Short mmCIF file of C-alpha atoms and ligand atoms in Angstrom, two decimals:
data_model
loop_
_atom_site.label_atom_id
_atom_site.label_comp_id
_atom_site.label_asym_id
_atom_site.label_seq_id
_atom_site.Cartn_x
_atom_site.Cartn_y
_atom_site.Cartn_z
CA UNK U 1 -29.27 20.38 -6.18
CA UNK U 2 -25.50 20.79 -6.11
CA UNK U 3 -24.20 23.04 -3.32
CA UNK U 4 -22.75 26.40 -4.35
CA UNK U 5 -19.33 27.17 -2.98
CA UNK U 6 -16.38 29.47 -3.35
CA UNK U 7 -14.06 27.77 -5.80
CA UNK U 8 -10.30 27.68 -6.12
CA UNK U 9 -8.56 26.02 -9.05
CA UNK U 10 -7.38 22.40 -8.96
CA UNK U 11 -3.64 21.92 -8.38
CA UNK U 12 -1.36 21.14 -11.37
CA UNK U 13 -0.96 17.56 -10.06
CA UNK U 14 -4.74 17.02 -9.97
CA UNK U 15 -5.18 18.63 -13.40
CA UNK U 16 -2.57 16.30 -14.83
CA UNK U 17 -4.12 13.21 -13.23
CA UNK U 18 -7.58 14.13 -14.49
CA UNK U 19 -6.16 14.69 -17.97
CA UNK U 20 -4.60 11.25 -17.97
CA UNK U 21 -7.75 9.67 -16.53
CA UNK U 22 -9.87 11.25 -19.28
CA UNK U 23 -7.43 10.02 -21.92
CA UNK U 24 -7.90 6.45 -20.59
CA UNK U 25 -11.68 6.98 -20.49
CA UNK U 26 -11.73 8.14 -24.09
CA UNK U 27 -9.67 5.16 -25.19
CA UNK U 28 -12.12 2.83 -23.41
CA UNK U 29 -15.15 4.64 -24.86
CA UNK U 30 -16.29 5.90 -21.44
CA UNK U 31 -18.03 9.29 -21.14
CA UNK U 32 -18.90 9.07 -17.42
CA UNK U 33 -16.72 7.24 -14.89
CA UNK U 34 -17.92 6.68 -11.33
CA UNK U 35 -15.01 6.27 -8.89
CA UNK U 36 -16.14 4.73 -5.60
CA UNK U 37 -12.84 3.42 -4.19
CA UNK U 38 -11.76 6.11 -1.67
CA UNK U 39 -8.07 5.44 -2.30
CA UNK U 40 -8.61 5.88 -6.03
CA UNK U 41 -10.51 9.17 -5.78
CA UNK U 42 -7.95 10.44 -3.29
CA UNK U 43 -5.26 9.74 -5.89
CA UNK U 44 -7.25 11.42 -8.66
CA UNK U 45 -8.51 14.59 -6.97
CA UNK U 46 -7.01 14.63 -3.46
CA UNK U 47 -10.36 14.19 -1.67
CA UNK U 48 -9.85 12.23 1.55
CA UNK U 49 -13.50 11.64 2.59
CA UNK U 50 -15.07 8.20 2.94
CA UNK U 51 -18.47 6.80 1.89
CA UNK U 52 -18.47 9.07 -1.14
CA UNK U 53 -18.28 8.85 -4.93
CA UNK U 54 -16.57 10.96 -7.56
CA UNK U 55 -18.08 11.20 -11.03
CA UNK U 56 -15.58 12.10 -13.77
CA UNK U 57 -17.06 13.59 -16.95
CA UNK U 58 -15.11 14.95 -19.94
CA UNK U 59 -15.33 18.53 -18.61
CA UNK U 60 -16.67 18.27 -15.05
CA UNK U 61 -16.04 16.50 -11.77
CA UNK U 62 -18.89 15.86 -9.31
CA UNK U 63 -18.23 14.88 -5.70
CA UNK U 64 -21.16 13.07 -4.07
CA UNK U 65 -20.75 12.96 -0.30
CA UNK U 66 -22.48 13.94 2.94
CA UNK U 67 -22.41 16.64 5.61
CA UNK U 68 -19.48 15.10 7.49
CA UNK U 69 -17.21 15.92 4.57
CA UNK U 70 -18.64 19.32 3.60
CA UNK U 71 -15.65 21.21 4.98
CA UNK U 72 -13.22 18.59 3.68
CA UNK U 73 -14.51 19.15 0.14
CA UNK U 74 -14.27 22.95 0.55
CA UNK U 75 -10.69 22.48 1.65
CA UNK U 76 -9.49 19.73 -0.71
CA UNK U 77 -11.49 20.07 -3.94
CA UNK U 78 -13.62 23.21 -3.92
CA UNK U 79 -13.25 23.39 -7.72
CA UNK U 80 -15.47 20.29 -8.11
CA UNK U 81 -19.28 20.31 -8.02
CA UNK U 82 -20.43 19.22 -4.58
CA UNK U 83 -23.56 17.16 -3.82
CA UNK U 84 -24.38 16.41 -0.18
CA UNK U 85 -26.75 13.53 0.32
CA UNK U 86 -29.37 13.22 3.05
CA UNK U 87 -30.31 9.66 2.14
CA UNK U 88 -28.33 6.74 0.76
CA UNK U 89 -25.25 7.29 -1.39
CA UNK U 90 -26.56 5.22 -4.31
CA UNK U 91 -29.86 7.16 -4.32
CA UNK U 92 -27.95 10.46 -4.48
CA UNK U 93 -25.76 9.13 -7.30
CA UNK U 94 -29.04 8.37 -9.09
CA UNK U 95 -30.21 11.96 -8.54
CA UNK U 96 -26.95 13.33 -9.97
CA UNK U 97 -27.01 10.98 -12.96
CA UNK U 98 -30.65 11.81 -13.78
CA UNK U 99 -30.23 15.57 -13.36
CA UNK U 100 -27.17 15.51 -15.66
CA UNK U 101 -29.23 13.43 -18.14
CA UNK U 102 -26.43 10.86 -18.50
CA UNK U 103 -27.23 7.90 -20.72
CA UNK U 104 -24.33 5.64 -19.82
CA UNK U 105 -21.79 5.34 -17.03
CA UNK U 106 -18.92 2.99 -16.17
CA UNK U 107 -18.26 1.86 -12.60
CA UNK U 108 -15.26 0.32 -10.83
CA UNK U 109 -16.04 -3.38 -11.13
CA UNK U 110 -13.06 -4.19 -8.89
CA UNK U 111 -14.59 -2.16 -6.05
CA UNK U 112 -18.40 -2.15 -6.38
CA UNK U 113 -20.28 -5.14 -4.94
CA UNK U 114 -22.87 -6.99 -7.03
CA UNK U 115 -25.47 -5.73 -4.55
CA UNK U 116 -24.46 -2.07 -4.97
CA UNK U 117 -24.44 -2.50 -8.74
CA UNK U 118 -28.06 -3.65 -8.63
CA UNK U 119 -29.09 -0.70 -6.43
CA UNK U 120 -27.26 1.78 -8.71
CA UNK U 121 -28.96 0.30 -11.76
CA UNK U 122 -32.31 0.86 -10.05
CA UNK U 123 -31.60 4.50 -9.11
CA UNK U 124 -29.74 5.68 -12.22
CA UNK U 125 -32.09 4.47 -14.97
CA UNK U 126 -29.24 4.47 -17.47
CA UNK U 127 -29.24 2.94 -20.90
CA UNK U 128 -25.87 1.38 -20.06
CA UNK U 129 -24.17 0.79 -16.70
CA UNK U 130 -20.90 -0.91 -17.59
CA UNK U 131 -17.64 -1.89 -15.94
CA UNK U 132 -14.62 0.33 -16.54
CA UNK U 133 -11.16 -1.21 -16.92
CA UNK U 134 -8.78 -0.61 -13.97
CA UNK U 135 -8.01 3.00 -14.98
CA UNK U 136 -6.95 4.50 -11.66
CA UNK U 137 -5.31 1.27 -10.49
CA UNK U 138 -3.03 1.37 -13.53
CA UNK U 139 -2.35 5.09 -13.06
CA UNK U 140 -1.45 4.53 -9.40
CA UNK U 141 1.21 1.97 -10.32
CA UNK U 142 3.59 4.53 -11.76
CA UNK U 143 4.79 6.89 -9.03
CA UNK U 144 5.63 10.49 -9.90
CA UNK U 145 8.30 12.63 -8.21
CA UNK U 146 5.96 14.04 -5.54
CA UNK U 147 4.71 10.56 -4.64
CA UNK U 148 8.27 9.26 -4.39
CA UNK U 149 9.23 12.13 -2.07
CA UNK U 150 6.36 11.21 0.25
CA UNK U 151 7.17 7.49 0.07
CA UNK U 152 10.79 8.19 0.96
CA UNK U 153 9.56 10.10 4.03
CA UNK U 154 7.38 7.14 5.02
CA UNK U 155 10.43 4.87 4.69
CA UNK U 156 12.77 7.18 6.64
CA UNK U 157 10.24 7.50 9.49
CA UNK U 158 9.83 3.71 9.67
CA UNK U 159 13.60 3.25 9.73
CA UNK U 160 14.27 5.90 12.39
CA UNK U 161 11.46 4.48 14.54
CA UNK U 162 12.92 0.98 14.23
CA UNK U 163 16.34 2.17 15.38
CA UNK U 164 14.81 4.01 18.34
CA UNK U 165 12.73 0.96 19.28
CA UNK U 166 15.73 -1.36 18.95
CA UNK U 167 17.57 0.51 21.71
CA UNK U 168 14.68 -0.09 24.11
CA UNK U 169 14.43 -3.89 23.73
CA UNK U 170 14.81 -5.67 27.09
CA UNK U 171 14.51 -9.30 28.22
CA UNK U 172 10.92 -9.97 29.37
CA UNK U 173 9.15 -7.49 27.06
CA UNK U 174 6.26 -8.91 25.06
CA UNK U 175 5.78 -8.82 21.29
CA UNK U 176 2.83 -6.46 21.84
CA UNK U 177 4.97 -4.04 23.85
CA UNK U 178 7.57 -3.92 21.08
CA UNK U 179 4.84 -3.36 18.45
CA UNK U 180 3.41 -0.52 20.55
CA UNK U 181 6.84 1.06 20.94
CA UNK U 182 7.50 0.86 17.21
CA UNK U 183 4.13 2.44 16.36
CA UNK U 184 4.66 5.14 19.00
CA UNK U 185 8.10 5.99 17.60
CA UNK U 186 6.61 6.22 14.07
CA UNK U 187 3.81 8.54 15.21
CA UNK U 188 6.28 10.73 17.09
CA UNK U 189 8.03 11.24 13.78
CA UNK U 190 4.90 12.17 11.85
CA UNK U 191 3.35 8.90 10.66
CA UNK U 192 -0.44 9.29 10.76
CA UNK U 193 -0.97 5.58 11.38
CA UNK U 194 0.86 2.30 10.88
CA UNK U 195 0.67 1.31 7.18
CA UNK U 196 -0.74 -2.05 8.39
CA UNK U 197 -0.99 -4.03 11.63
CA UNK U 198 2.62 -4.20 12.86
CA UNK U 199 4.04 -7.71 13.03
CA UNK U 200 6.41 -8.59 15.87
CA UNK U 201 7.07 -12.31 16.16
CA UNK U 202 9.38 -13.98 18.65
CA UNK U 203 10.93 -17.42 18.17
CA UNK U 204 8.63 -20.00 16.64
CA UNK U 205 5.82 -17.43 16.22
CA UNK U 206 7.91 -16.12 13.29
CA UNK U 207 7.19 -19.37 11.42
CA UNK U 208 3.84 -17.76 10.50
CA UNK U 209 4.43 -15.22 7.70
CA UNK U 210 1.49 -13.11 8.97
CA UNK U 211 2.07 -13.65 12.68
CA UNK U 212 0.07 -11.53 15.13
CA UNK U 213 2.01 -10.09 18.06
CA UNK U 214 0.94 -11.48 21.42
CA UNK U 215 2.26 -12.08 24.92
CA UNK U 216 5.37 -14.06 23.95
CA UNK U 217 8.38 -12.56 25.69
CA UNK U 218 11.87 -11.56 24.58
CA UNK U 219 14.42 -14.06 25.90
CA UNK U 220 18.19 -14.33 25.77
CA UNK U 221 18.87 -15.80 22.31
CA UNK U 222 15.46 -14.74 20.88
CA UNK U 223 15.12 -14.31 17.13
CA UNK U 224 12.61 -11.48 16.58
CA UNK U 225 10.91 -10.72 13.26
CA UNK U 226 9.56 -7.18 12.70
CA UNK U 227 7.38 -6.32 9.68
CA UNK U 228 6.18 -2.74 9.91
CA UNK U 229 5.54 0.44 7.97
CA UNK U 230 4.63 4.08 8.41
CA UNK U 231 1.93 6.04 6.59
CA UNK U 232 2.69 9.59 5.50
CA UNK U 233 0.38 11.71 3.33
CA UNK U 234 -1.55 8.51 2.61
CA UNK U 235 1.53 6.64 1.33
CA UNK U 236 2.91 3.47 2.92
CA UNK U 237 6.32 2.04 3.65
CA UNK U 238 6.75 -1.68 4.31
CA UNK U 239 9.93 -3.20 5.78
CA UNK U 240 10.97 -6.43 7.46
CA UNK U 241 14.05 -6.93 9.61
CA UNK U 242 15.21 -9.51 12.14
CA UNK U 243 16.75 -8.77 15.53
CA UNK U 244 18.74 -11.41 17.42
CA UNK U 245 19.08 -10.95 21.18
CA UNK U 246 22.65 -11.74 22.26
CA UNK U 247 23.36 -14.32 19.56
CA UNK U 248 21.80 -15.99 16.53
CA UNK U 249 20.35 -19.50 16.97
CA UNK U 250 22.40 -21.72 14.55
CA UNK U 251 19.45 -23.01 12.45
CA UNK U 252 18.09 -19.49 12.13
CA UNK U 253 21.50 -18.21 11.08
CA UNK U 254 21.58 -20.80 8.26
CA UNK U 255 18.19 -19.76 6.85
CA UNK U 256 18.92 -16.07 7.42
CA UNK U 257 22.01 -16.20 5.18
CA UNK U 258 20.04 -18.05 2.48
CA UNK U 259 17.12 -15.58 2.61
CA UNK U 260 19.52 -12.63 2.51
CA UNK U 261 21.38 -14.02 -0.53
CA UNK U 262 18.04 -14.65 -2.24
CA UNK U 263 16.83 -11.13 -1.48
CA UNK U 264 20.01 -9.42 -2.72
CA UNK U 265 20.05 -11.48 -5.92
CA UNK U 266 16.35 -10.83 -6.61
CA UNK U 267 16.82 -7.07 -6.09
CA UNK U 268 19.59 -7.20 -8.74
CA UNK U 269 17.05 -8.69 -11.16
CA UNK U 270 14.62 -5.75 -10.72
CA UNK U 271 14.61 -3.71 -13.93
CA UNK U 272 12.06 -2.39 -16.43
CA UNK U 273 10.77 -5.14 -18.71
CA UNK U 274 11.61 -7.99 -16.31
CA UNK U 275 8.69 -10.38 -15.86
CA UNK U 276 7.35 -10.66 -12.30
CA UNK U 277 7.65 -14.47 -12.36
CA UNK U 278 11.28 -14.29 -13.47
CA UNK U 279 12.28 -11.95 -10.64
CA UNK U 280 10.38 -14.18 -8.20
CA UNK U 281 12.19 -17.23 -9.61
CA UNK U 282 15.62 -15.74 -8.87
CA UNK U 283 14.92 -15.85 -5.13
CA UNK U 284 12.79 -18.97 -5.23
CA UNK U 285 15.36 -21.07 -7.10
CA UNK U 286 18.17 -20.04 -4.76
CA UNK U 287 16.09 -20.98 -1.71
CA UNK U 288 14.98 -24.26 -3.32
CA UNK U 289 18.57 -25.17 -4.27
CA UNK U 290 19.53 -24.70 -0.61
CA UNK U 291 16.84 -27.24 0.33
CA UNK U 292 14.15 -24.86 1.66
CA UNK U 293 11.85 -24.52 -1.38
CA UNK U 294 8.76 -25.64 0.56
CA UNK U 295 9.54 -23.17 3.33
CA UNK U 296 9.15 -20.07 1.08
CA UNK U 297 5.39 -20.13 0.83
CA UNK U 298 4.39 -16.69 -0.48
CA UNK U 299 5.15 -14.40 -3.42
CA UNK U 300 8.39 -12.42 -3.56
CA UNK U 301 6.74 -9.01 -3.17
CA UNK U 302 4.02 -6.54 -4.11
CA UNK U 303 3.43 -3.03 -5.34
CA UNK U 304 3.46 -0.34 -2.65
CA UNK U 305 1.85 3.10 -2.59
CA UNK U 306 -1.42 4.43 -1.18
CA UNK U 307 -2.25 0.80 -0.39
CA UNK U 308 0.25 -1.46 1.29
CA UNK U 309 -0.58 -4.17 -1.25
CA UNK U 310 -1.31 -2.84 -4.71
CA UNK U 311 -0.53 -3.56 -8.32
CA UNK U 312 1.79 -5.13 -9.47
CA UNK U 313 2.06 -8.51 -7.79
CA UNK U 314 5.70 -9.59 -7.83
CA UNK U 315 4.99 -13.32 -7.81
CA UNK U 316 5.37 -16.56 -9.75
CA UNK U 317 1.74 -16.25 -10.82
CA UNK U 318 2.28 -13.09 -12.90
CA UNK U 319 3.86 -12.76 -16.35
CA UNK U 320 3.28 -8.98 -16.22
CA UNK U 321 6.43 -6.86 -16.64
CA UNK U 322 7.98 -4.27 -14.32
CA UNK U 323 7.74 -0.65 -15.50
CA UNK U 324 9.75 2.47 -14.72
CA UNK U 325 8.04 4.12 -11.72
CA UNK U 326 6.84 0.89 -10.09
CA UNK U 327 7.66 0.66 -6.37
CA UNK U 328 7.74 -2.95 -5.21
CA UNK U 329 8.75 -4.79 -2.07
CA UNK U 330 11.26 -7.64 -2.29
CA UNK U 331 10.69 -9.94 0.67
CA UNK U 332 11.66 -13.60 0.50
CA UNK U 333 11.19 -15.61 3.69
CA UNK U 334 11.95 -19.06 5.04
CA UNK U 335 9.59 -20.51 7.66
CA UNK U 336 10.23 -23.64 9.74
CA UNK U 337 7.12 -24.68 11.72
CA UNK U 338 7.89 -25.21 15.40
CA UNK U 339 11.32 -23.57 15.02
CA UNK U 340 10.99 -20.04 13.66
CA UNK U 341 11.24 -18.01 10.52
CA UNK U 342 13.12 -15.24 8.77
CA UNK U 343 12.16 -12.62 6.21
CA UNK U 344 13.99 -9.57 4.90
CA UNK U 345 12.05 -6.85 3.07
CA UNK U 346 13.10 -3.69 1.25
CA UNK U 347 11.22 -1.18 -0.90
CA UNK U 348 12.60 -0.89 -4.43
CA UNK U 349 11.92 1.66 -7.19
CA UNK U 350 12.17 0.57 -10.83
CA UNK U 351 14.25 3.14 -12.74
CA UNK U 352 15.14 3.54 -16.43
CA UNK U 353 18.53 1.94 -15.82
CA UNK U 354 17.41 -0.77 -13.37
CA UNK U 355 16.37 -0.03 -9.82
CA UNK U 356 17.05 1.97 -6.71
CA UNK U 357 16.63 0.49 -3.22
CA UNK U 358 14.73 3.17 -1.29
CA UNK U 359 15.20 1.63 2.17
CA UNK U 360 18.56 1.84 3.90
CA UNK U 361 18.53 -0.20 7.13
CA UNK U 362 21.46 -2.59 7.42
CA UNK U 363 20.63 -6.26 6.91
CA UNK U 364 23.78 -8.29 7.44
CA UNK U 365 23.39 -10.82 10.23
CA UNK U 366 25.92 -8.87 12.33
CA UNK U 367 23.75 -5.69 11.99
CA UNK U 368 20.86 -7.65 13.48
CA UNK U 369 22.49 -8.83 16.74
CA UNK U 370 21.87 -6.66 19.82
CA UNK U 371 23.21 -7.00 23.36
CA UNK U 372 20.80 -8.77 25.64
CA UNK U 373 19.74 -6.31 28.35
CA UNK U 374 17.44 -6.64 31.36
ZN1 ZN M 401 5.98 -6.20 5.13
ZN1 ZN M 402 5.26 -6.46 2.15
#
């Protein structure tokens, strides 16, 4: 039985998102849509619990969860019908589906495992258990004004934390210490968690695009790569900057200038209607013409929002087009095994007239040099 509760109305933002979701459902011929990706149901109805499911019907919303999130539901979505399971989630979904006498339902194929699909089929006894298109994923791509306000906060916090951390860098500190300092400075400013595992890479460790910070130490003449982000209200920022201790090693300076030119030129190409592969090619061709084509071994960027990597993929593999409201990272890099690597990353909003760079940290080589201090 659903739990009775005191209800308050859904917020205008949630009402609007549900309206748009139902429009997509109707177009796809879906009368019941089971959302199991926690990030997706958070976006739709603002419910932040885990291990739960949200069933969207044309006129109702059912939240299927457990006792741990009872109060969370009362607080975040009391207007929805609440079901608290004692047993397994899929069994409770079956109970809800059977008591509502549903005949068909669509699930999130991009999130549900084959195993879970089989268990759901067993419990729900539906005539049709189909796969929905990526409804919420597509909705999440286009950021509204309130989302952009939160994302700007996440960017500002990451930037202020970076500047505070930069002043504390001393010879002999390890990559892990610098990562801890950066995460501490972000939390102090209101970030609930890092948007992803902070990357701090010294010297040749920076030749790995996804380097893990370790016990390598800051030296005079170190080139340090930082890739970090804050999380605020669920939304992520994602930035990469270099810091050079005392001076820039000559080979690194060469590739830094090339990567920076490539990044600035690619940002100029960001506009609605531009194909992902064409924006990627702007940076890739410049780097290849300079003789480092092989050393840029990942896509140019990615969508950013509630997930640090989300749709769209700004890469050579995609012929999809940028849309107004997309927020993407632009982050070319050049990696020289055994020597080091550079990457520069900013967060960019696609606007009706082109783009707006949301991040503001300086990125000229001279901005990146700090005095070497003991
Ligand atoms: Zn990054
Ligand atoms: Zn990124």
